Amino acid sequence: MLFTIGEGAFGMGIGCLAEATYPVDLTTLSTPYTYCAKLPFRGREIPVLQLAHLFGFAEGRPHPGQRVLVIHSGDIWVGFLVDQVLEVVEVSPQEIVPMPEMLTLLDPRFFRGLVRRDSNIIILLDPLPLAALDEVSYFYSFRDEGGSAG
Amino acid sequence: MNGVETLANPRSKAVDSVQLVAFTIGGRLFATEIAEIKEIISYRRPTPTPKRPPFVEGMIEHKGQILPVISLRRRLGVTKGSAGAILLFRWGEKTVGLSVDAAHKVVSVEPISILSPPPRLFGIKSDYIKGVTNLGGRPLIWLDHLKLLTSEEEIVLVV
């Protein structure tokens, strides 16, 4: 699935994608959360990573096309807030090239690689390392202890 | 220099002279060795990448390769003006783009005319300067761009 965040075009495999939903009732969380918000989803509250914030892209007014891409892996549900969903395309593994070093200060495991589409370079995200961020773990550990994040 | 310029023959005709590529940033003249530059291309806005280091602009595709682009303007603290060219230089096994205001010409400089820099020149410490020479009555600063790009010391070019 291809989508935009800030000025960039991104993609994510749909293997563990459960739903692309609207960010209705998305609630920002206070410290210690920096990137994480929460969203009611299918009868539970799930953590939502605000990717524009995590990626350091300038945040203006929320994009009208904002969606939350919800992934499901094991017991974990995590949402990713993106600006606009573009389309679903097929990408063969041979098309994916590694992201050159020095392009990001973030954990390189977050990035599956790069793929070219027309004149654009699409950054492919790996949702599982992103879903393993400390804030997500904290969200779930707090909930498991009977608390309510935020 | 407009458009794409391939530097096919980096060898100097005069055996003892040094071949430098001259470029401008903030109105100042700089240079780097031609042997380190693979190609000079017109500036195009790089695709931004998430949480990039301060001087990294993003990435471009060039001849089927995706290359990082570093802003030498930002590294030198220059905010006025805009980039007009990208020097593609060799960094070990990799190719990296270095954006500058404008690339000018290849100059052939006799070693005898290259002077040691003063402790600081236009705000740049001599550690980052290989030498200084004269080009058309203006100082031409031969930068040690690799040292400049691997250092975290703040530099503000006096323009």
PDB file of C-alpha atoms in Angstrom:
ATOM      1  CA  MET A   1       0.000   0.000   0.000  1.00  0.00           C
ATOM      2  CA  LEU A   2       1.402   3.386  -0.969  1.00  0.00           C
ATOM      3  CA  PHE A   3       0.752   6.513   1.070  1.00  0.00           C
ATOM      4  CA  THR A   4       2.199   9.932   1.823  1.00  0.00           C
ATOM      5  CA  ILE A   5       3.617  11.308   5.049  1.00  0.00           C
ATOM      6  CA  GLY A   6       4.710  14.918   4.993  1.00  0.00           C
ATOM      7  CA  GLU A   7       6.668  15.497   1.798  1.00  0.00           C
ATOM      8  CA  GLY A   8       7.508  11.854   1.204  1.00  0.00           C
ATOM      9  CA  ALA A   9       5.943   8.839  -0.500  1.00  0.00           C
ATOM     10  CA  PHE A  10       6.005   5.605   1.450  1.00  0.00           C
ATOM     11  CA  GLY A  11       4.826   2.046   1.150  1.00  0.00           C
ATOM     12  CA  MET A  12       4.098  -0.895   3.390  1.00  0.00           C
ATOM     13  CA  GLY A  13       3.351  -4.539   2.667  1.00  0.00           C
ATOM     14  CA  ILE A  14      -0.278  -5.480   3.171  1.00  0.00           C
ATOM     15  CA  GLY A  15       0.549  -8.864   4.728  1.00  0.00           C
ATOM     16  CA  CYS A  16      -0.266  -7.818   8.281  1.00  0.00           C
ATOM     17  CA  LEU A  17      -2.531  -4.885   7.419  1.00  0.00           C
ATOM     18  CA  ALA A  18      -5.935  -5.324   9.090  1.00  0.00           C
ATOM     19  CA  GLU A  19      -7.650  -2.112   8.027  1.00  0.00           C
ATOM     20  CA  ALA A  20      -7.172   1.447   6.838  1.00  0.00           C
ATOM     21  CA  THR A  21      -9.495   3.457   9.043  1.00  0.00           C
ATOM     22  CA  TYR A  22     -10.345   7.086   9.794  1.00  0.00           C
ATOM     23  CA  PRO A  23      -8.594   8.770  12.729  1.00  0.00           C
ATOM     24  CA  VAL A  24     -11.926   9.521  14.407  1.00  0.00           C
ATOM     25  CA  ASP A  25     -11.504   9.812  18.192  1.00  0.00           C
ATOM     26  CA  LEU A  26      -7.721   9.675  17.896  1.00  0.00           C
ATOM     27  CA  THR A  27      -6.409  10.999  21.192  1.00  0.00           C
ATOM     28  CA  THR A  28      -2.897  12.261  21.778  1.00  0.00           C
ATOM     29  CA  LEU A  29      -1.166  10.960  24.874  1.00  0.00           C
ATOM     30  CA  SER A  30       0.841  12.865  27.423  1.00  0.00           C
ATOM     31  CA  THR A  31       4.402  12.183  28.578  1.00  0.00           C
ATOM     32  CA  PRO A  32       6.132   9.742  28.403  1.00  0.00           C
ATOM     33  CA  TYR A  33       4.566   9.323  24.982  1.00  0.00           C
ATOM     34  CA  THR A  34       6.096  11.399  22.216  1.00  0.00           C
ATOM     35  CA  TYR A  35       4.911   9.803  18.999  1.00  0.00           C
ATOM     36  CA  CYS A  36       2.095   7.627  20.218  1.00  0.00           C
ATOM     37  CA  ALA A  37      -1.617   8.411  20.254  1.00  0.00           C
ATOM     38  CA  LYS A  38      -4.500   6.048  21.000  1.00  0.00           C
ATOM     39  CA  LEU A  39      -7.530   5.052  18.998  1.00  0.00           C
ATOM     40  CA  PRO A  40     -10.605   2.993  19.828  1.00  0.00           C
ATOM     41  CA  PHE A  41     -10.604   0.119  17.370  1.00  0.00           C
ATOM     42  CA  ARG A  42     -12.866  -2.944  17.315  1.00  0.00           C
ATOM     43  CA  GLY A  43     -13.682  -2.706  21.009  1.00  0.00           C
ATOM     44  CA  ARG A  44     -10.151  -2.035  22.270  1.00  0.00           C
ATOM     45  CA  GLU A  45      -7.755   0.883  22.481  1.00  0.00           C
ATOM     46  CA  ILE A  46      -4.739   0.595  20.248  1.00  0.00           C
ATOM     47  CA  PRO A  47      -1.533   2.658  20.080  1.00  0.00           C
ATOM     48  CA  VAL A  48      -1.152   4.759  16.946  1.00  0.00           C
ATOM     49  CA  LEU A  49       2.275   5.944  15.830  1.00  0.00           C
ATOM     50  CA  GLN A  50       2.150   9.446  14.383  1.00  0.00           C
ATOM     51  CA  LEU A  51       4.689   8.824  11.646  1.00  0.00           C
ATOM     52  CA  ALA A  52       5.049  12.461  10.524  1.00  0.00           C
ATOM     53  CA  HIS A  53       6.093  13.275  14.057  1.00  0.00           C
ATOM     54  CA  LEU A  54       8.438  10.308  14.349  1.00  0.00           C
ATOM     55  CA  PHE A  55      10.006  11.087  10.970  1.00  0.00           C
ATOM     56  CA  GLY A  56      10.565  14.751  11.772  1.00  0.00           C
ATOM     57  CA  PHE A  57       8.469  16.057   8.877  1.00  0.00           C
ATOM     58  CA  ALA A  58       6.930  19.477   9.310  1.00  0.00           C
ATOM     59  CA  GLU A  59       3.454  19.103  10.658  1.00  0.00           C
ATOM     60  CA  GLY A  60       0.942  21.700   9.600  1.00  0.00           C
ATOM     61  CA  ARG A  61      -2.801  21.279   9.692  1.00  0.00           C
ATOM     62  CA  PRO A  62      -3.915  17.655   9.572  1.00  0.00           C
ATOM     63  CA  HIS A  63      -4.246  16.426   6.003  1.00  0.00           C
ATOM     64  CA  PRO A  64      -7.923  15.866   5.116  1.00  0.00           C
ATOM     65  CA  GLY A  65      -7.032  12.447   3.745  1.00  0.00           C
ATOM     66  CA  GLN A  66      -5.482  11.181   6.971  1.00  0.00           C
ATOM     67  CA  ARG A  67      -5.922   7.500   7.684  1.00  0.00           C
ATOM     68  CA  VAL A  68      -4.741   5.065  10.300  1.00  0.00           C
ATOM     69  CA  LEU A  69      -3.262   1.879   8.872  1.00  0.00           C
ATOM     70  CA  VAL A  70      -3.874  -0.776  11.498  1.00  0.00           C
ATOM     71  CA  ILE A  71      -1.627  -3.814  11.551  1.00  0.00           C
ATOM     72  CA  HIS A  72      -2.082  -6.955  13.550  1.00  0.00           C
ATOM     73  CA  SER A  73       0.743  -9.242  14.585  1.00  0.00           C
ATOM     74  CA  GLY A  74       0.300 -11.828  17.331  1.00  0.00           C
ATOM     75  CA  ASP A  75      -1.416 -10.094  20.242  1.00  0.00           C
ATOM     76  CA  ILE A  76      -0.330  -6.670  19.103  1.00  0.00           C
ATOM     77  CA  TRP A  77      -2.464  -4.176  17.211  1.00  0.00           C
ATOM     78  CA  VAL A  78      -0.732  -0.984  16.137  1.00  0.00           C
ATOM     79  CA  GLY A  79      -1.921   1.895  13.997  1.00  0.00           C
ATOM     80  CA  PHE A  80       0.186   4.139  11.783  1.00  0.00           C
ATOM     81  CA  LEU A  81      -1.137   7.622  11.112  1.00  0.00           C
ATOM     82  CA  VAL A  82      -0.439   8.637   7.508  1.00  0.00           C
ATOM     83  CA  ASP A  83      -1.456  11.695   5.512  1.00  0.00           C
ATOM     84  CA  GLN A  84      -3.061  10.121   2.481  1.00  0.00           C
ATOM     85  CA  VAL A  85      -3.456   6.637   1.108  1.00  0.00           C
ATOM     86  CA  LEU A  86      -2.543   6.548  -2.585  1.00  0.00           C
ATOM     87  CA  GLU A  87      -3.013   3.078  -4.019  1.00  0.00           C
ATOM     88  CA  VAL A  88      -2.140  -0.567  -3.718  1.00  0.00           C
ATOM     89  CA  VAL A  89       0.525  -1.704  -6.148  1.00  0.00           C
ATOM     90  CA  GLU A  90       2.449  -4.864  -6.747  1.00  0.00           C
ATOM     91  CA  VAL A  91       6.183  -4.699  -6.085  1.00  0.00           C
ATOM     92  CA  SER A  92       8.516  -7.569  -6.853  1.00  0.00           C
ATOM     93  CA  PRO A  93      11.411  -8.193  -4.429  1.00  0.00           C
ATOM     94  CA  GLN A  94      13.853  -7.573  -7.300  1.00  0.00           C
ATOM     95  CA  GLU A  95      12.641  -3.973  -7.515  1.00  0.00           C
ATOM     96  CA  ILE A  96      13.560  -3.215  -3.920  1.00  0.00           C
ATOM     97  CA  VAL A  97      16.984  -1.667  -3.331  1.00  0.00           C
ATOM     98  CA  PRO A  98      18.516  -1.004   0.068  1.00  0.00           C
ATOM     99  CA  MET A  99      18.328   2.507   1.445  1.00  0.00           C
ATOM    100  CA  PRO A 100      21.799   4.107   1.305  1.00  0.00           C
ATOM    101  CA  GLU A 101      23.471   4.759   4.630  1.00  0.00           C
ATOM    102  CA  MET A 102      23.563   8.263   6.090  1.00  0.00           C
ATOM    103  CA  LEU A 103      20.003   9.084   4.971  1.00  0.00           C
ATOM    104  CA  THR A 104      18.377   8.668   8.362  1.00  0.00           C
ATOM    105  CA  LEU A 105      19.184   8.745  12.049  1.00  0.00           C
ATOM    106  CA  LEU A 106      16.412   6.249  12.755  1.00  0.00           C
ATOM    107  CA  ASP A 107      16.863   2.506  13.188  1.00  0.00           C
ATOM    108  CA  PRO A 108      17.579   1.179   9.661  1.00  0.00           C
ATOM    109  CA  ARG A 109      15.374  -1.837  10.414  1.00  0.00           C
ATOM    110  CA  PHE A 110      12.349   0.464  10.051  1.00  0.00           C
ATOM    111  CA  PHE A 111      13.051   0.672   6.332  1.00  0.00           C
ATOM    112  CA  ARG A 112      12.587  -2.341   4.114  1.00  0.00           C
ATOM    113  CA  GLY A 113      14.173  -0.526   1.171  1.00  0.00           C
ATOM    114  CA  LEU A 114      13.420   1.775  -1.727  1.00  0.00           C
ATOM    115  CA  VAL A 115      11.479   1.292  -4.896  1.00  0.00           C
ATOM    116  CA  ARG A 116      11.088   3.587  -7.903  1.00  0.00           C
ATOM    117  CA  ARG A 117       7.669   4.509  -9.252  1.00  0.00           C
ATOM    118  CA  ASP A 118       7.618   6.872 -12.234  1.00  0.00           C
ATOM    119  CA  SER A 119       9.937   9.675 -11.155  1.00  0.00           C
ATOM    120  CA  ASN A 120       9.357   9.100  -7.436  1.00  0.00           C
ATOM    121  CA  ILE A 121      11.381   7.180  -4.914  1.00  0.00           C
ATOM    122  CA  ILE A 122       9.124   5.264  -2.518  1.00  0.00           C
ATOM    123  CA  ILE A 123      10.442   4.383   0.938  1.00  0.00           C
ATOM    124  CA  LEU A 124       9.158   0.990   2.016  1.00  0.00           C
ATOM    125  CA  LEU A 125       8.544   0.680   5.737  1.00  0.00           C
ATOM    126  CA  ASP A 126       8.808  -2.501   7.758  1.00  0.00           C
ATOM    127  CA  PRO A 127       5.863  -2.303  10.172  1.00  0.00           C
ATOM    128  CA  LEU A 128       7.053  -4.905  12.672  1.00  0.00           C
ATOM    129  CA  PRO A 129      10.234  -3.133  13.913  1.00  0.00           C
ATOM    130  CA  LEU A 130       8.165   0.071  14.056  1.00  0.00           C
ATOM    131  CA  ALA A 131       5.523  -1.751  16.093  1.00  0.00           C
ATOM    132  CA  ALA A 132       8.277  -2.813  18.499  1.00  0.00           C
ATOM    133  CA  LEU A 133       9.147   0.785  19.436  1.00  0.00           C
ATOM    134  CA  ASP A 134       9.469   1.396  23.175  1.00  0.00           C
ATOM    135  CA  GLU A 135       6.353   3.568  23.257  1.00  0.00           C
ATOM    136  CA  VAL A 136       4.221   0.755  21.857  1.00  0.00           C
ATOM    137  CA  SER A 137       5.684  -1.732  24.340  1.00  0.00           C
ATOM    138  CA  TYR A 138       5.032   0.725  27.145  1.00  0.00           C
ATOM    139  CA  PHE A 139       1.447   1.248  25.974  1.00  0.00           C
ATOM    140  CA  TYR A 140       0.771  -2.473  26.173  1.00  0.00           C
ATOM    141  CA  SER A 141       2.677  -3.088  29.402  1.00  0.00           C
ATOM    142  CA  PHE A 142       0.750  -0.245  31.030  1.00  0.00           C
ATOM    143  CA  ARG A 143      -2.546  -1.668  29.789  1.00  0.00           C
ATOM    144  CA  ASP A 144      -1.589  -5.180  30.931  1.00  0.00           C
ATOM    145  CA  GLU A 145      -0.997  -3.798  34.407  1.00  0.00           C
ATOM    146  CA  GLY A 146      -4.589  -2.586  34.421  1.00  0.00           C
ATOM    147  CA  GLY A 147      -3.877   1.071  33.635  1.00  0.00           C
ATOM    148  CA  SER A 148      -5.278   3.240  30.924  1.00  0.00           C
ATOM    149  CA  ALA A 149      -2.664   4.930  28.737  1.00  0.00           C
ATOM    150  CA  GLY A 150      -2.909   8.691  28.612  1.00  0.00           C
TER     151      GLY A 150
ATOM    152  CA  MET B   1      27.893  24.858 -15.776  1.00  0.00           C
ATOM    153  CA  ASN B   2      24.493  23.973 -17.085  1.00  0.00           C
ATOM    154  CA  GLY B   3      23.049  20.505 -17.426  1.00  0.00           C
ATOM    155  CA  VAL B   4      25.073  17.381 -16.975  1.00  0.00           C
ATOM    156  CA  GLU B   5      28.815  17.449 -17.301  1.00  0.00           C
ATOM    157  CA  THR B   6      30.774  14.231 -17.262  1.00  0.00           C
ATOM    158  CA  LEU B   7      34.330  14.561 -16.116  1.00  0.00           C
ATOM    159  CA  ALA B   8      35.774  11.954 -18.391  1.00  0.00           C
ATOM    160  CA  ASN B   9      39.425  12.883 -18.237  1.00  0.00           C
ATOM    161  CA  PRO B  10      40.503  13.958 -14.772  1.00  0.00           C
ATOM    162  CA  ARG B  11      44.217  13.848 -15.685  1.00  0.00           C
ATOM    163  CA  SER B  12      46.051  17.084 -15.770  1.00  0.00           C
ATOM    164  CA  LYS B  13      47.702  18.099 -19.018  1.00  0.00           C
ATOM    165  CA  ALA B  14      50.450  19.851 -17.125  1.00  0.00           C
ATOM    166  CA  VAL B  15      51.904  16.983 -15.122  1.00  0.00           C
ATOM    167  CA  ASP B  16      52.720  18.961 -12.005  1.00  0.00           C
ATOM    168  CA  SER B  17      49.607  21.078 -11.803  1.00  0.00           C
ATOM    169  CA  VAL B  18      46.610  20.300  -9.624  1.00  0.00           C
ATOM    170  CA  GLN B  19      43.222  20.044 -11.319  1.00  0.00           C
ATOM    171  CA  LEU B  20      40.453  21.525  -9.205  1.00  0.00           C
ATOM    172  CA  VAL B  21      36.718  21.954  -9.762  1.00  0.00           C
ATOM    173  CA  ALA B  22      35.684  25.447  -8.693  1.00  0.00           C
ATOM    174  CA  PHE B  23      32.261  26.143  -7.210  1.00  0.00           C
ATOM    175  CA  THR B  24      30.550  28.861  -5.224  1.00  0.00           C
ATOM    176  CA  ILE B  25      28.695  28.923  -1.945  1.00  0.00           C
ATOM    177  CA  GLY B  26      27.420  32.163  -0.469  1.00  0.00           C
ATOM    178  CA  GLY B  27      29.371  34.141  -3.047  1.00  0.00           C
ATOM    179  CA  ARG B  28      32.700  32.588  -1.983  1.00  0.00           C
ATOM    180  CA  LEU B  29      34.843  30.505  -4.317  1.00  0.00           C
ATOM    181  CA  PHE B  30      35.717  26.962  -3.295  1.00  0.00           C
ATOM    182  CA  ALA B  31      37.313  24.006  -4.989  1.00  0.00           C
ATOM    183  CA  THR B  32      37.895  20.321  -4.665  1.00  0.00           C
ATOM    184  CA  GLU B  33      40.153  17.921  -6.546  1.00  0.00           C
ATOM    185  CA  ILE B  34      38.718  16.816  -9.841  1.00  0.00           C
ATOM    186  CA  ALA B  35      39.843  13.233  -9.187  1.00  0.00           C
ATOM    187  CA  GLU B  36      37.306  13.014  -6.365  1.00  0.00           C
ATOM    188  CA  ILE B  37      34.408  14.211  -8.510  1.00  0.00           C
ATOM    189  CA  LYS B  38      32.655  11.751 -10.806  1.00  0.00           C
ATOM    190  CA  GLU B  39      30.176  14.105 -12.370  1.00  0.00           C
ATOM    191  CA  ILE B  40      28.449  17.453 -11.986  1.00  0.00           C
ATOM    192  CA  ILE B  41      24.689  17.652 -12.519  1.00  0.00           C
ATOM    193  CA  SER B  42      22.089  20.384 -12.317  1.00  0.00           C
ATOM    194  CA  TYR B  43      20.427  20.680  -8.941  1.00  0.00           C
ATOM    195  CA  ARG B  44      17.131  18.950  -8.477  1.00  0.00           C
ATOM    196  CA  ARG B  45      15.296  18.765  -5.212  1.00  0.00           C
ATOM    197  CA  PRO B  46      16.147  15.540  -3.390  1.00  0.00           C
ATOM    198  CA  THR B  47      13.420  13.309  -1.978  1.00  0.00           C
ATOM    199  CA  PRO B  48      13.417  13.943   1.770  1.00  0.00           C
ATOM    200  CA  THR B  49      14.066  10.996   4.078  1.00  0.00           C
ATOM    201  CA  PRO B  50      12.792  10.442   7.617  1.00  0.00           C
ATOM    202  CA  LYS B  51      14.741  12.026  10.484  1.00  0.00           C
ATOM    203  CA  ARG B  52      17.757  12.767   8.336  1.00  0.00           C
ATOM    204  CA  PRO B  53      21.032  14.110   9.711  1.00  0.00           C
ATOM    205  CA  PRO B  54      21.177  17.929   9.704  1.00  0.00           C
ATOM    206  CA  PHE B  55      23.138  18.391   6.476  1.00  0.00           C
ATOM    207  CA  VAL B  56      21.518  15.594   4.490  1.00  0.00           C
ATOM    208  CA  GLU B  57      18.928  16.881   2.021  1.00  0.00           C
ATOM    209  CA  GLY B  58      17.601  13.518   0.934  1.00  0.00           C
ATOM    210  CA  MET B  59      18.174  11.287  -2.070  1.00  0.00           C
ATOM    211  CA  ILE B  60      18.077  11.479  -5.853  1.00  0.00           C
ATOM    212  CA  GLU B  61      17.987   8.904  -8.583  1.00  0.00           C
ATOM    213  CA  HIS B  62      20.760   9.261 -11.105  1.00  0.00           C
ATOM    214  CA  LYS B  63      21.497   6.780 -13.877  1.00  0.00           C
ATOM    215  CA  GLY B  64      19.585   4.048 -12.084  1.00  0.00           C
ATOM    216  CA  GLN B  65      21.311   4.587  -8.744  1.00  0.00           C
ATOM    217  CA  ILE B  66      19.802   6.149  -5.648  1.00  0.00           C
ATOM    218  CA  LEU B  67      22.287   8.553  -4.117  1.00  0.00           C
ATOM    219  CA  PRO B  68      22.296  10.573  -0.895  1.00  0.00           C
ATOM    220  CA  VAL B  69      22.667  14.341  -1.274  1.00  0.00           C
ATOM    221  CA  ILE B  70      24.413  16.432   1.361  1.00  0.00           C
ATOM    222  CA  SER B  71      24.054  20.197   1.409  1.00  0.00           C
ATOM    223  CA  LEU B  72      27.448  21.857   1.624  1.00  0.00           C
ATOM    224  CA  ARG B  73      25.523  25.121   1.939  1.00  0.00           C
ATOM    225  CA  ARG B  74      23.905  23.962   5.165  1.00  0.00           C
ATOM    226  CA  ARG B  75      27.198  22.533   6.405  1.00  0.00           C
ATOM    227  CA  LEU B  76      28.708  25.980   6.015  1.00  0.00           C
ATOM    228  CA  GLY B  77      25.701  27.643   7.653  1.00  0.00           C
ATOM    229  CA  VAL B  78      24.639  29.482   4.498  1.00  0.00           C
ATOM    230  CA  THR B  79      20.938  30.308   4.357  1.00  0.00           C
ATOM    231  CA  LYS B  80      20.797  32.911   1.585  1.00  0.00           C
ATOM    232  CA  GLY B  81      20.491  31.899  -2.048  1.00  0.00           C
ATOM    233  CA  SER B  82      19.763  28.420  -3.322  1.00  0.00           C
ATOM    234  CA  ALA B  83      21.528  25.359  -4.647  1.00  0.00           C
ATOM    235  CA  GLY B  84      22.142  25.176  -8.387  1.00  0.00           C
ATOM    236  CA  ALA B  85      24.391  22.167  -8.869  1.00  0.00           C
ATOM    237  CA  ILE B  86      25.222  18.796  -7.361  1.00  0.00           C
ATOM    238  CA  LEU B  87      28.771  17.462  -7.396  1.00  0.00           C
ATOM    239  CA  LEU B  88      28.779  13.671  -7.387  1.00  0.00           C
ATOM    240  CA  PHE B  89      31.881  12.664  -5.504  1.00  0.00           C
ATOM    241  CA  ARG B  90      33.496   9.406  -4.502  1.00  0.00           C
ATOM    242  CA  TRP B  91      33.279   8.568  -0.837  1.00  0.00           C
ATOM    243  CA  GLY B  92      35.073   5.249  -0.453  1.00  0.00           C
ATOM    244  CA  GLU B  93      33.099   2.768  -2.523  1.00  0.00           C
ATOM    245  CA  LYS B  94      30.031   4.995  -2.590  1.00  0.00           C
ATOM    246  CA  THR B  95      28.908   7.976  -4.624  1.00  0.00           C
ATOM    247  CA  VAL B  96      27.427  10.902  -2.733  1.00  0.00           C
ATOM    248  CA  GLY B  97      25.954  14.173  -4.006  1.00  0.00           C
ATOM    249  CA  LEU B  98      27.141  17.480  -2.624  1.00  0.00           C
ATOM    250  CA  SER B  99      24.855  20.414  -3.363  1.00  0.00           C
ATOM    251  CA  VAL B 100      26.454  23.814  -3.972  1.00  0.00           C
ATOM    252  CA  ASP B 101      25.264  27.173  -5.305  1.00  0.00           C
ATOM    253  CA  ALA B 102      26.946  26.787  -8.683  1.00  0.00           C
ATOM    254  CA  ALA B 103      29.759  24.806 -10.257  1.00  0.00           C
ATOM    255  CA  HIS B 104      32.066  26.888 -12.414  1.00  0.00           C
ATOM    256  CA  LYS B 105      34.999  25.418 -14.177  1.00  0.00           C
ATOM    257  CA  VAL B 106      37.957  23.148 -13.917  1.00  0.00           C
ATOM    258  CA  VAL B 107      41.059  25.101 -13.035  1.00  0.00           C
ATOM    259  CA  SER B 108      44.632  23.994 -13.322  1.00  0.00           C
ATOM    260  CA  VAL B 109      46.739  25.338 -10.473  1.00  0.00           C
ATOM    261  CA  GLU B 110      50.503  25.214 -10.113  1.00  0.00           C
ATOM    262  CA  PRO B 111      51.442  23.844  -6.668  1.00  0.00           C
ATOM    263  CA  ILE B 112      53.693  26.835  -6.092  1.00  0.00           C
ATOM    264  CA  SER B 113      50.678  29.131  -6.230  1.00  0.00           C
ATOM    265  CA  ILE B 114      48.799  27.209  -3.516  1.00  0.00           C
ATOM    266  CA  LEU B 115      49.289  28.849  -0.139  1.00  0.00           C
ATOM    267  CA  SER B 116      48.747  27.526   3.359  1.00  0.00           C
ATOM    268  CA  PRO B 117      45.562  28.976   4.822  1.00  0.00           C
ATOM    269  CA  PRO B 118      45.523  31.332   7.799  1.00  0.00           C
ATOM    270  CA  PRO B 119      44.160  29.810  11.060  1.00  0.00           C
ATOM    271  CA  ARG B 120      40.658  30.842  10.013  1.00  0.00           C
ATOM    272  CA  LEU B 121      39.435  32.000   6.613  1.00  0.00           C
ATOM    273  CA  PHE B 122      35.914  33.425   6.176  1.00  0.00           C
ATOM    274  CA  GLY B 123      34.941  31.594   9.367  1.00  0.00           C
ATOM    275  CA  ILE B 124      36.369  28.223   8.277  1.00  0.00           C
ATOM    276  CA  LYS B 125      39.192  26.775  10.368  1.00  0.00           C
ATOM    277  CA  SER B 126      42.354  25.847   8.501  1.00  0.00           C
ATOM    278  CA  ASP B 127      41.781  22.183   9.506  1.00  0.00           C
ATOM    279  CA  TYR B 128      39.188  22.009   6.735  1.00  0.00           C
ATOM    280  CA  ILE B 129      41.239  23.813   4.090  1.00  0.00           C
ATOM    281  CA  LYS B 130      43.919  22.161   1.972  1.00  0.00           C
ATOM    282  CA  GLY B 131      45.147  25.414   0.513  1.00  0.00           C
ATOM    283  CA  VAL B 132      44.257  28.797  -0.901  1.00  0.00           C
ATOM    284  CA  THR B 133      44.996  30.200  -4.298  1.00  0.00           C
ATOM    285  CA  ASN B 134      43.897  33.085  -6.467  1.00  0.00           C
ATOM    286  CA  LEU B 135      41.317  32.852  -9.212  1.00  0.00           C
ATOM    287  CA  GLY B 136      40.648  36.033 -11.157  1.00  0.00           C
ATOM    288  CA  GLY B 137      41.681  38.161  -8.224  1.00  0.00           C
ATOM    289  CA  ARG B 138      39.486  36.281  -5.743  1.00  0.00           C
ATOM    290  CA  PRO B 139      40.568  33.762  -3.113  1.00  0.00           C
ATOM    291  CA  LEU B 140      39.835  30.178  -4.108  1.00  0.00           C
ATOM    292  CA  ILE B 141      39.577  27.894  -1.076  1.00  0.00           C
ATOM    293  CA  TRP B 142      40.560  24.290  -1.664  1.00  0.00           C
ATOM    294  CA  LEU B 143      38.314  22.482   0.802  1.00  0.00           C
ATOM    295  CA  ASP B 144      38.921  19.212   2.560  1.00  0.00           C
ATOM    296  CA  HIS B 145      35.270  18.342   2.105  1.00  0.00           C
ATOM    297  CA  LEU B 146      35.529  14.854   3.600  1.00  0.00           C
ATOM    298  CA  LYS B 147      36.945  16.246   6.835  1.00  0.00           C
ATOM    299  CA  LEU B 148      34.264  18.910   6.753  1.00  0.00           C
ATOM    300  CA  LEU B 149      31.485  16.374   6.329  1.00  0.00           C
ATOM    301  CA  THR B 150      32.724  14.017   9.027  1.00  0.00           C
ATOM    302  CA  SER B 151      33.183  16.723  11.646  1.00  0.00           C
ATOM    303  CA  GLU B 152      30.404  17.948  13.905  1.00  0.00           C
ATOM    304  CA  GLU B 153      31.993  21.320  14.607  1.00  0.00           C
ATOM    305  CA  GLU B 154      29.656  24.211  13.859  1.00  0.00           C
ATOM    306  CA  ILE B 155      30.842  26.400  10.986  1.00  0.00           C
ATOM    307  CA  VAL B 156      29.313  29.623   9.751  1.00  0.00           C
ATOM    308  CA  LEU B 157      30.770  30.943   6.519  1.00  0.00           C
ATOM    309  CA  VAL B 158      31.369  34.678   6.552  1.00  0.00           C
ATOM    310  CA  VAL B 159      29.762  35.882   3.332  1.00  0.00           C
TER     311      VAL B 159
END
